[in-house]
Amino acid sequence: MATITFHGAAQEVTGSCHLISSPSLGDVLLDCGMHQGMRAKHLISREQFEFNPNSIDMVILSHAHLDHSGRLPYLLHDGFTGPIYCTEATSQLLPIMLFDALSLYENDLRRENRKRARKGLDDIPAQYTKEDVLDVLDCLKPIAYQQEVKIAKVASVRFHDAGHILGSAITELTFDEQGKQKKVVFSGDLGNKDTLLMNDPTLLEQADIVLMEGTYGDREHKSLGDTQTQLKGILDDAFARGGNVMIPAFAVGRAQELLLYLGKLQHAGELDNWQVFLDSPMAIKVTEVYDQWLPTLDCEGVKKLHTGEQSLLKNFLSTLHLMVDAEDSMAINKISGGALIIAGSGMCTGGRITHHFKHRIWDSRNTIIFVGYQAKGTLGRILVDGAQHIKLFGDDIIVKANIETLNGFSAHAGQAALIEWVSHFKSCPKVILVHGEPDALEGLAEALKLQHNIQAEIPVLGETIEF
């Protein structure tokens, strides 16, 4: 009997990690992601695996976002030595993601150990190192979309485009169990069809069990047209106030889409005189990878906006400034108005965006625009929920900047798109809902039952389901 045990992203939106066990397949991890809250709370005592990393035969990675990939170095550090299957683009993005995360971790660790030293306490030892990240990269086995690859004697994997970020995959895992073929489909993160850059998620028809994300399972996004109109209105108001705009954005996916939307506004003469700052070395590196893959994406928006070399960084947005060095980032603080700053991290759990908040969040002329999901426990979620004061770098800071949310820029499918995707299966599979907060998953489950008589299950953390 095959089983699936849910070690993360069960009634939560981060920490994706699902363990499939079968005598013919072995022990296979679908994703190995970190929980993305305030980093400090995970610093002293990191999450321990609820399984033995030595026993895991392989990892199948849906995409490069850290809530799906971020614990891979810990897995290697604790004894895993097997292959890690992913798409080709994911294998290019993963080094950027993991080395950036390592840098943040090491900075936090040094800061915490300095505090401990002043109190006469011992240092906290590093939980993983650069060598562990390099070991992860050595284990990668890139696979092209639609290519079926044998991963065990009676098992194979195939990736399909999930349309979420570059390289994001729907995983189709096929294996024999007691003489009978079984097929598991894991959606990973499904993309929002109403975007300018990414392809639509691939529709599949056959599966025995489907693990589907439900991040926005209880709601819909505004249309692309409405969202662009809303963005223009927010920017016009901010410009009239003489302020600056800060957009926390994930370096992979969101930053690239934003450049495309802003380019559209500029080419239509609707961007006023904003100076756009991509203040993220990581996002710049990631965008260079996106540029390599533009011909494979739904990039008509890029083609229509200029006739030169296809690139999101070159000859596309004339007022775009790429801020690589810390000194470049700090120089933005001298600009009193007209700066549109795109910086990480996307949930404001660290990175350069927090420094911009320190300098600008207390000024009512300024605006913060949230364009991505904000998980519970993150600074981004606290601000979206209406906080009047926040703690930054040890200081209590008043929040006077205008807080705006644009969920139409989401890289996740809304409720209708999720239902459309899963209802396309003709084999009446068991449906398991993951990667969503309880209200979102319950709303999606109710809609599936009402519209298609699909009885979806919602597992809790640590639960095991047989199939």
Short mmCIF file of C-alpha atoms in Angstrom, two decimals:
data_model
loop_
_atom_site.label_atom_id
_atom_site.label_comp_id
_atom_site.label_asym_id
_atom_site.label_seq_id
_atom_site.Cartn_x
_atom_site.Cartn_y
_atom_site.Cartn_z
CA MET A 1 0.00 0.00 0.00
CA ALA A 2 1.33 3.43 -0.97
CA THR A 3 1.08 6.33 1.48
CA ILE A 4 1.52 10.09 1.50
CA THR A 5 2.57 11.87 4.70
CA PHE A 6 2.26 15.64 4.90
CA HIS A 7 5.30 17.25 6.53
CA GLY A 8 4.58 20.83 5.46
CA ALA A 9 2.11 23.09 3.61
CA ALA A 10 -0.76 21.26 5.34
CA GLN A 11 -3.31 23.97 6.19
CA GLU A 12 -0.54 26.54 5.71
CA VAL A 13 1.05 28.17 2.66
CA THR A 14 4.73 27.56 3.30
CA GLY A 15 7.03 24.62 4.01
CA SER A 16 5.89 22.40 1.14
CA CYS A 17 7.06 18.84 1.89
CA HIS A 18 5.14 15.63 1.15
CA LEU A 19 6.57 12.13 1.58
CA ILE A 20 5.35 9.36 -0.74
CA SER A 21 6.24 5.83 0.38
CA SER A 22 5.77 2.64 -1.61
CA PRO A 23 7.60 -0.72 -1.69
CA SER A 24 8.17 -0.36 -5.44
CA LEU A 25 9.05 3.34 -5.37
CA GLY A 26 10.85 3.78 -2.07
CA ASP A 27 10.59 7.03 -0.10
CA VAL A 28 10.17 10.10 -2.30
CA LEU A 29 9.90 13.70 -1.15
CA LEU A 30 7.77 16.09 -3.15
CA ASP A 31 9.48 19.40 -2.33
CA CYS A 32 11.53 20.28 0.75
CA GLY A 33 10.59 23.87 1.54
CA MET A 34 11.13 26.19 4.45
CA HIS A 35 8.49 27.92 6.53
CA GLN A 36 8.67 31.62 5.69
CA GLY A 37 7.94 33.73 8.73
CA MET A 38 10.17 36.09 10.63
CA ARG A 39 13.63 34.55 10.19
CA ALA A 40 14.78 35.15 13.75
CA LYS A 41 12.33 32.67 15.24
CA HIS A 42 13.96 29.82 13.27
CA LEU A 43 17.52 30.86 13.98
CA ILE A 44 18.33 29.33 17.35
CA SER A 45 16.45 26.05 16.95
CA ARG A 46 15.76 25.11 13.36
CA GLU A 47 12.96 22.77 12.36
CA GLN A 48 13.92 19.14 12.69
CA PHE A 49 12.82 16.68 10.01
CA GLU A 50 10.08 14.29 11.09
CA PHE A 51 11.71 11.59 9.00
CA ASN A 52 15.23 10.25 8.55
CA PRO A 53 16.93 12.09 5.65
CA ASN A 54 19.13 9.02 5.13
CA SER A 55 16.03 6.99 4.27
CA ILE A 56 14.85 9.30 1.47
CA ASP A 57 15.58 7.82 -1.95
CA MET A 58 14.97 10.94 -4.04
CA VAL A 59 13.44 14.42 -4.10
CA ILE A 60 11.13 15.71 -6.81
CA LEU A 61 11.14 19.52 -6.76
CA SER A 62 8.21 21.49 -8.17
CA HIS A 63 9.99 24.86 -8.44
CA ALA A 64 12.68 27.12 -7.02
CA HIS A 65 10.76 29.26 -4.51
CA LEU A 66 12.24 28.79 -1.05
CA ASP A 67 8.97 27.63 0.51
CA HIS A 68 9.38 24.61 -1.79
CA SER A 69 13.18 24.27 -1.95
CA GLY A 70 14.72 26.08 1.00
CA ARG A 71 15.36 23.10 3.30
CA LEU A 72 17.26 21.08 0.72
CA PRO A 73 20.67 22.10 2.18
CA TYR A 74 19.52 20.89 5.62
CA LEU A 75 18.41 17.62 4.03
CA LEU A 76 21.87 17.10 2.53
CA HIS A 77 23.55 18.21 5.76
CA ASP A 78 21.56 15.58 7.67
CA GLY A 79 22.46 12.69 5.38
CA PHE A 80 20.42 12.66 2.15
CA THR A 81 22.52 11.63 -0.87
CA GLY A 82 19.97 10.81 -3.58
CA PRO A 83 18.99 12.58 -6.81
CA ILE A 84 16.88 15.75 -6.92
CA TYR A 85 14.70 15.89 -10.03
CA CYS A 86 13.57 19.30 -11.30
CA THR A 87 13.05 21.18 -14.55
CA GLU A 88 15.93 22.69 -16.48
CA ALA A 89 15.03 26.29 -15.61
CA THR A 90 14.64 25.40 -11.94
CA SER A 91 18.17 24.01 -11.96
CA GLN A 92 19.38 27.44 -13.14
CA LEU A 93 17.36 29.41 -10.59
CA LEU A 94 18.12 27.22 -7.59
CA PRO A 95 21.77 28.28 -7.09
CA ILE A 96 20.68 31.93 -6.99
CA MET A 97 17.94 31.19 -4.46
CA LEU A 98 19.95 28.94 -2.16
CA PHE A 99 23.11 31.06 -2.03
CA ASP A 100 21.05 34.18 -1.31
CA ALA A 101 19.26 32.35 1.50
CA LEU A 102 22.62 31.16 2.85
CA SER A 103 23.95 34.72 2.88
CA LEU A 104 20.91 35.96 4.83
CA TYR A 105 21.20 33.04 7.25
CA GLU A 106 24.90 33.64 7.87
CA ASN A 107 24.31 37.37 8.46
CA ASP A 108 21.53 36.62 10.94
CA LEU A 109 23.68 34.03 12.68
CA ARG A 110 26.60 36.43 13.07
CA ARG A 111 24.27 39.11 14.44
CA GLU A 112 22.70 36.71 16.92
CA ASN A 113 26.07 35.38 18.07
CA ARG A 114 27.34 38.92 18.68
CA LYS A 115 24.37 39.48 20.98
CA ARG A 116 25.04 36.21 22.76
CA ALA A 117 28.74 37.02 23.17
CA ARG A 118 27.83 40.26 24.96
CA LYS A 119 25.78 38.17 27.40
CA GLY A 120 28.56 35.64 27.90
CA LEU A 121 26.68 32.90 26.01
CA ASP A 122 28.17 30.33 23.65
CA ASP A 123 27.82 30.77 19.88
CA ILE A 124 25.02 29.03 18.04
CA PRO A 125 26.71 26.64 15.57
CA ALA A 126 25.86 26.93 11.88
CA GLN A 127 23.13 24.50 10.89
CA TYR A 128 24.35 24.28 7.28
CA THR A 129 27.16 25.66 5.13
CA LYS A 130 28.16 26.57 1.59
CA GLU A 131 29.29 22.96 1.11
CA ASP A 132 25.73 21.76 1.74
CA VAL A 133 24.39 24.11 -0.93
CA LEU A 134 27.03 22.88 -3.38
CA ASP A 135 26.05 19.29 -2.54
CA VAL A 136 22.43 20.13 -3.39
CA LEU A 137 23.47 21.45 -6.79
CA ASP A 138 25.53 18.32 -7.44
CA CYS A 139 22.41 16.20 -6.83
CA LEU A 140 20.23 18.03 -9.38
CA LYS A 141 18.87 16.00 -12.30
CA PRO A 142 17.28 18.50 -14.74
CA ILE A 143 14.44 17.24 -16.92
CA ALA A 144 12.72 19.01 -19.82
CA TYR A 145 8.97 19.52 -19.75
CA GLN A 146 7.05 16.49 -21.12
CA GLN A 147 10.10 14.24 -20.93
CA GLU A 148 9.32 10.96 -19.16
CA VAL A 149 12.26 9.78 -17.07
CA LYS A 150 12.61 6.43 -15.34
CA ILE A 151 13.46 6.98 -11.67
CA ALA A 152 13.13 3.40 -10.37
CA LYS A 153 12.65 -0.08 -11.82
CA VAL A 154 8.88 0.39 -12.18
CA ALA A 155 8.54 4.16 -11.75
CA SER A 156 8.82 7.31 -13.86
CA VAL A 157 8.32 11.04 -13.53
CA ARG A 158 7.17 13.65 -16.03
CA PHE A 159 6.98 17.43 -15.56
CA HIS A 160 4.32 19.72 -17.05
CA ASP A 161 4.31 23.53 -17.10
CA ALA A 162 2.53 24.88 -14.00
CA GLY A 163 2.62 28.50 -15.25
CA HIS A 164 3.57 29.85 -11.80
CA ILE A 165 7.18 31.01 -12.24
CA LEU A 166 9.93 30.10 -14.68
CA GLY A 167 10.51 26.34 -14.46
CA SER A 168 7.52 25.65 -12.20
CA ALA A 169 6.18 22.14 -12.70
CA ILE A 170 3.17 19.95 -12.24
CA THR A 171 4.63 16.58 -11.25
CA GLU A 172 3.20 13.38 -12.76
CA LEU A 173 4.59 10.38 -10.87
CA THR A 174 3.76 6.91 -12.22
CA PHE A 175 4.70 3.62 -10.53
CA ASP A 176 3.58 0.01 -10.16
CA GLU A 177 2.07 -1.11 -6.88
CA GLN A 178 1.35 -4.85 -6.50
CA GLY A 179 1.03 -5.27 -10.25
CA LYS A 180 -1.23 -2.24 -10.67
CA GLN A 181 -0.12 1.09 -12.12
CA LYS A 182 -0.68 4.12 -9.92
CA LYS A 183 -0.40 7.76 -10.90
CA VAL A 184 0.12 10.67 -8.50
CA VAL A 185 -0.21 14.24 -9.77
CA PHE A 186 1.15 17.07 -7.62
CA SER A 187 0.13 20.51 -8.83
CA GLY A 188 2.98 22.38 -7.15
CA ASP A 189 1.92 26.03 -7.33
CA LEU A 190 -0.51 26.61 -10.20
CA GLY A 191 -0.17 29.88 -12.06
CA ASN A 192 -2.69 32.63 -12.64
CA LYS A 193 -3.84 32.40 -16.26
CA ASP A 194 -4.40 36.17 -16.47
CA THR A 195 -0.74 37.21 -16.72
CA LEU A 196 1.45 38.69 -19.43
CA LEU A 197 4.52 36.50 -19.05
CA MET A 198 3.77 32.92 -18.00
CA ASN A 199 2.09 30.13 -19.94
CA ASP A 200 -1.21 28.72 -18.70
CA PRO A 201 -0.95 25.65 -16.45
CA THR A 202 -1.06 22.35 -18.36
CA LEU A 203 -4.34 20.44 -18.07
CA LEU A 204 -4.09 16.72 -17.29
CA GLU A 205 -6.76 14.03 -17.44
CA GLN A 206 -5.49 10.92 -15.63
CA ALA A 207 -4.51 10.37 -12.01
CA ASP A 208 -5.35 8.15 -9.05
CA ILE A 209 -4.60 10.88 -6.55
CA VAL A 210 -4.15 14.63 -7.01
CA LEU A 211 -2.40 16.92 -4.54
CA MET A 212 -3.52 20.44 -5.39
CA GLU A 213 -2.55 23.77 -3.90
CA GLY A 214 -5.29 26.05 -2.59
CA THR A 215 -3.55 29.32 -1.70
CA TYR A 216 -6.43 31.37 -3.09
CA GLY A 217 -9.03 28.62 -2.86
CA ASP A 218 -11.69 30.86 -1.35
CA ARG A 219 -11.40 33.93 -3.55
CA GLU A 220 -10.87 35.32 -7.03
CA HIS A 221 -8.34 37.79 -8.38
CA LYS A 222 -9.25 40.99 -10.14
CA SER A 223 -8.84 40.84 -13.90
CA LEU A 224 -5.57 41.92 -15.47
CA GLY A 225 -7.21 44.99 -16.97
CA ASP A 226 -8.77 46.06 -13.67
CA THR A 227 -5.48 45.49 -11.84
CA GLN A 228 -3.47 47.58 -14.31
CA THR A 229 -6.05 50.36 -14.00
CA GLN A 230 -5.84 50.16 -10.21
CA LEU A 231 -2.04 50.26 -10.33
CA LYS A 232 -2.09 53.33 -12.55
CA GLY A 233 -4.49 55.07 -10.15
CA ILE A 234 -2.30 54.29 -7.12
CA LEU A 235 0.81 55.56 -8.92
CA ASP A 236 -0.96 58.73 -10.05
CA ASP A 237 -2.08 59.49 -6.49
CA ALA A 238 1.39 58.79 -5.10
CA PHE A 239 3.02 61.00 -7.72
CA ALA A 240 0.59 63.83 -6.96
CA ARG A 241 1.54 63.63 -3.27
CA GLY A 242 5.22 63.95 -4.19
CA GLY A 243 6.05 60.67 -2.51
CA ASN A 244 7.79 57.43 -3.33
CA VAL A 245 6.43 53.94 -3.90
CA MET A 246 7.82 50.75 -2.38
CA ILE A 247 6.84 47.36 -3.79
CA PRO A 248 7.98 44.28 -1.85
CA ALA A 249 8.43 41.62 -4.51
CA PHE A 250 9.71 38.08 -4.76
CA ALA A 251 12.88 38.01 -6.82
CA VAL A 252 11.59 35.06 -8.83
CA GLY A 253 8.41 35.68 -10.77
CA ARG A 254 6.87 38.78 -9.27
CA ALA A 255 9.74 41.17 -10.06
CA GLN A 256 9.76 40.07 -13.72
CA GLU A 257 5.99 40.45 -14.11
CA LEU A 258 6.14 43.91 -12.53
CA LEU A 259 8.77 45.05 -15.02
CA LEU A 260 6.49 43.93 -17.81
CA TYR A 261 3.44 45.75 -16.40
CA LEU A 262 5.42 48.93 -15.78
CA GLY A 263 6.81 48.73 -19.29
CA LYS A 264 3.28 48.60 -20.66
CA LEU A 265 2.34 51.70 -18.68
CA GLN A 266 5.42 53.57 -19.86
CA HIS A 267 4.91 52.69 -23.52
CA ALA A 268 1.31 53.90 -23.20
CA GLY A 269 2.57 57.20 -21.74
CA GLU A 270 0.94 56.45 -18.37
CA LEU A 271 3.93 56.06 -16.02
CA ASP A 272 4.38 59.80 -15.35
CA ASN A 273 8.03 60.49 -14.57
CA TRP A 274 8.67 57.64 -12.18
CA GLN A 275 12.24 56.44 -11.85
CA VAL A 276 12.07 52.65 -11.39
CA PHE A 277 14.68 50.98 -9.18
CA LEU A 278 15.09 47.20 -9.22
CA ASP A 279 16.86 47.11 -5.87
CA SER A 280 17.70 43.43 -5.64
CA PRO A 281 20.89 41.78 -6.89
CA MET A 282 19.05 38.47 -6.71
CA ALA A 283 16.13 39.71 -8.83
CA ILE A 284 18.59 41.07 -11.40
CA LYS A 285 20.33 37.68 -11.65
CA VAL A 286 16.99 35.91 -11.88
CA THR A 287 15.78 38.25 -14.62
CA GLU A 288 18.89 37.41 -16.63
CA VAL A 289 17.84 33.75 -16.44
CA TYR A 290 14.28 34.69 -17.46
CA ASP A 291 15.73 36.48 -20.48
CA GLN A 292 17.31 33.21 -21.64
CA TRP A 293 13.91 31.48 -21.55
CA LEU A 294 11.68 34.26 -22.92
CA PRO A 295 11.08 32.48 -26.24
CA THR A 296 9.46 29.60 -24.32
CA LEU A 297 7.16 31.85 -22.28
CA ASP A 298 3.94 33.66 -23.11
CA CYS A 299 5.98 36.75 -23.85
CA GLU A 300 3.85 38.55 -26.44
CA GLY A 301 3.88 41.50 -24.06
CA VAL A 302 7.63 41.79 -24.44
CA LYS A 303 7.55 41.46 -28.22
CA LYS A 304 4.98 44.22 -28.56
CA LEU A 305 6.87 46.70 -26.42
CA HIS A 306 10.13 46.91 -28.32
CA THR A 307 11.81 45.63 -31.47
CA GLY A 308 15.30 45.08 -30.11
CA GLU A 309 16.76 42.06 -28.35
CA GLN A 310 14.15 40.31 -26.22
CA SER A 311 15.04 41.20 -22.65
CA LEU A 312 13.29 42.41 -19.53
CA LEU A 313 16.42 44.32 -18.48
CA LYS A 314 17.55 45.94 -21.73
CA ASN A 315 15.83 48.42 -24.07
CA PHE A 316 12.51 47.81 -22.37
CA LEU A 317 11.88 50.24 -19.51
CA SER A 318 13.90 53.42 -20.14
CA THR A 319 13.75 54.64 -16.53
CA LEU A 320 14.86 51.31 -15.01
CA HIS A 321 17.90 51.43 -12.72
CA LEU A 322 19.57 48.22 -11.56
CA MET A 323 20.84 48.54 -7.99
CA VAL A 324 23.42 45.86 -7.27
CA ASP A 325 25.68 47.24 -4.55
CA ALA A 326 24.51 48.18 -1.05
CA GLU A 327 25.79 51.72 -1.71
CA ASP A 328 23.47 51.98 -4.72
CA SER A 329 20.55 50.91 -2.56
CA MET A 330 21.35 53.43 0.16
CA ALA A 331 21.61 56.21 -2.43
CA ILE A 332 17.88 55.81 -3.16
CA ASN A 333 17.18 57.18 0.34
CA LYS A 334 18.32 60.60 -0.87
CA ILE A 335 15.48 60.78 -3.42
CA SER A 336 12.58 62.76 -1.94
CA GLY A 337 9.96 61.86 -4.54
CA GLY A 338 9.28 60.00 -7.78
CA ALA A 339 11.14 56.78 -6.91
CA LEU A 340 9.39 53.48 -7.53
CA ILE A 341 11.38 50.87 -5.62
CA ILE A 342 11.01 47.12 -6.25
CA ALA A 343 12.92 45.23 -3.56
CA GLY A 344 12.89 41.95 -1.63
CA SER A 345 11.89 40.18 0.34
CA GLY A 346 8.39 39.59 -0.97
CA MET A 347 6.89 39.08 2.51
CA CYS A 348 9.15 41.72 4.11
CA THR A 349 10.88 39.16 6.34
CA GLY A 350 14.25 40.76 5.60
CA GLY A 351 16.21 42.14 2.68
CA ARG A 352 16.47 45.66 1.31
CA ILE A 353 12.76 46.43 1.46
CA THR A 354 12.94 46.62 5.27
CA HIS A 355 15.62 49.31 5.03
CA HIS A 356 13.41 51.32 2.68
CA PHE A 357 10.55 50.93 5.16
CA LYS A 358 12.78 52.30 7.92
CA HIS A 359 13.44 55.44 5.87
CA ARG A 360 9.97 55.96 4.41
CA ILE A 361 7.11 54.07 6.11
CA TRP A 362 6.53 56.87 8.63
CA ASP A 363 5.90 59.46 5.88
CA SER A 364 2.28 59.78 4.68
CA ARG A 365 3.41 60.93 1.23
CA ASN A 366 4.76 57.45 0.51
CA THR A 367 2.95 54.30 -0.60
CA ILE A 368 3.56 50.58 -0.16
CA ILE A 369 2.00 48.27 -2.74
CA PHE A 370 1.68 44.58 -1.90
CA VAL A 371 1.44 42.42 -5.02
CA GLY A 372 1.91 38.92 -3.58
CA TYR A 373 0.60 36.64 -0.87
CA GLN A 374 1.61 37.59 2.69
CA ALA A 375 1.81 34.59 5.02
CA LYS A 376 0.80 34.73 8.67
CA GLY A 377 3.61 35.87 10.94
CA THR A 378 5.37 37.97 8.30
CA LEU A 379 5.86 41.73 8.45
CA GLY A 380 4.00 42.00 5.16
CA ARG A 381 0.91 40.33 6.63
CA ILE A 382 1.09 42.56 9.73
CA LEU A 383 1.06 45.66 7.51
CA VAL A 384 -1.72 44.37 5.26
CA ASP A 385 -3.76 43.69 8.40
CA GLY A 386 -3.50 47.36 9.37
CA ALA A 387 -0.67 47.69 11.89
CA GLN A 388 -0.16 51.26 13.12
CA HIS A 389 3.31 50.60 14.53
CA ILE A 390 6.00 48.10 13.60
CA LYS A 391 9.32 47.04 15.06
CA LEU A 392 12.27 47.43 12.69
CA PHE A 393 15.94 47.09 13.59
CA GLY A 394 15.06 47.43 17.27
CA ASP A 395 13.07 50.65 16.79
CA ASP A 396 9.32 51.21 17.13
CA ILE A 397 8.24 52.99 13.94
CA ILE A 398 4.86 54.54 13.19
CA VAL A 399 3.13 53.47 9.96
CA LYS A 400 1.80 56.45 8.02
CA ALA A 401 2.53 55.35 4.45
CA ASN A 402 -0.47 54.35 2.36
CA ILE A 403 -0.86 50.56 2.22
CA GLU A 404 -2.30 49.14 -1.00
CA THR A 405 -2.90 45.54 -2.07
CA LEU A 406 -3.13 44.36 -5.68
CA ASN A 407 -4.04 40.66 -5.69
CA GLY A 408 -4.56 40.66 -9.46
CA PHE A 409 -0.79 40.39 -9.87
CA SER A 410 -0.77 37.09 -8.01
CA ALA A 411 1.18 34.22 -9.54
CA HIS A 412 -1.30 31.76 -8.02
CA ALA A 413 -4.54 30.59 -9.59
CA GLY A 414 -7.77 31.86 -8.03
CA GLN A 415 -10.67 29.63 -7.02
CA ALA A 416 -12.31 29.31 -10.44
CA ALA A 417 -9.01 28.41 -12.15
CA LEU A 418 -8.19 25.82 -9.48
CA ILE A 419 -11.60 24.22 -9.90
CA GLU A 420 -11.27 24.26 -13.69
CA TRP A 421 -7.86 22.58 -13.49
CA VAL A 422 -8.81 19.74 -11.14
CA SER A 423 -12.22 19.14 -12.74
CA HIS A 424 -10.42 18.39 -16.02
CA PHE A 425 -9.37 14.96 -14.71
CA LYS A 426 -11.54 12.23 -16.22
CA SER A 427 -10.39 9.43 -13.91
CA CYS A 428 -12.21 10.68 -10.77
CA PRO A 429 -9.06 10.80 -8.62
CA LYS A 430 -8.86 11.26 -4.87
CA VAL A 431 -8.26 15.00 -4.38
CA ILE A 432 -6.10 16.29 -1.54
CA LEU A 433 -5.88 20.03 -0.85
CA VAL A 434 -2.57 21.45 0.42
CA HIS A 435 -0.67 24.75 0.47
CA GLY A 436 -3.40 26.99 1.82
CA GLU A 437 -4.66 28.40 5.08
CA PRO A 438 -7.68 26.56 6.56
CA ASP A 439 -10.34 29.05 5.40
CA ALA A 440 -9.00 28.99 1.83
CA LEU A 441 -8.90 25.18 1.68
CA GLU A 442 -12.34 24.77 3.24
CA GLY A 443 -13.80 27.30 0.80
CA LEU A 444 -12.25 25.44 -2.11
CA ALA A 445 -13.47 22.07 -0.82
CA GLU A 446 -17.03 23.38 -0.50
CA ALA A 447 -16.94 24.82 -4.02
CA LEU A 448 -15.60 21.55 -5.46
CA LYS A 449 -18.36 19.56 -3.80
CA LEU A 450 -21.08 21.99 -4.84
CA GLN A 451 -19.98 22.45 -8.44
CA HIS A 452 -18.54 19.04 -9.36
CA ASN A 453 -19.41 16.69 -6.49
CA ILE A 454 -15.68 16.29 -5.80
CA GLN A 455 -15.11 15.23 -2.18
CA ALA A 456 -11.72 16.78 -1.41
CA GLU A 457 -9.70 15.93 1.70
CA ILE A 458 -7.75 18.48 3.75
CA PRO A 459 -4.92 16.82 5.70
CA VAL A 460 -3.35 18.15 8.89
CA LEU A 461 0.38 18.37 9.48
CA GLY A 462 1.85 14.90 10.02
CA GLU A 463 -1.19 13.03 8.71
CA THR A 464 -0.70 9.94 6.52
CA ILE A 465 -3.13 8.97 3.77
CA GLU A 466 -3.18 5.56 2.06
CA PHE A 467 -4.03 5.17 -1.60
#
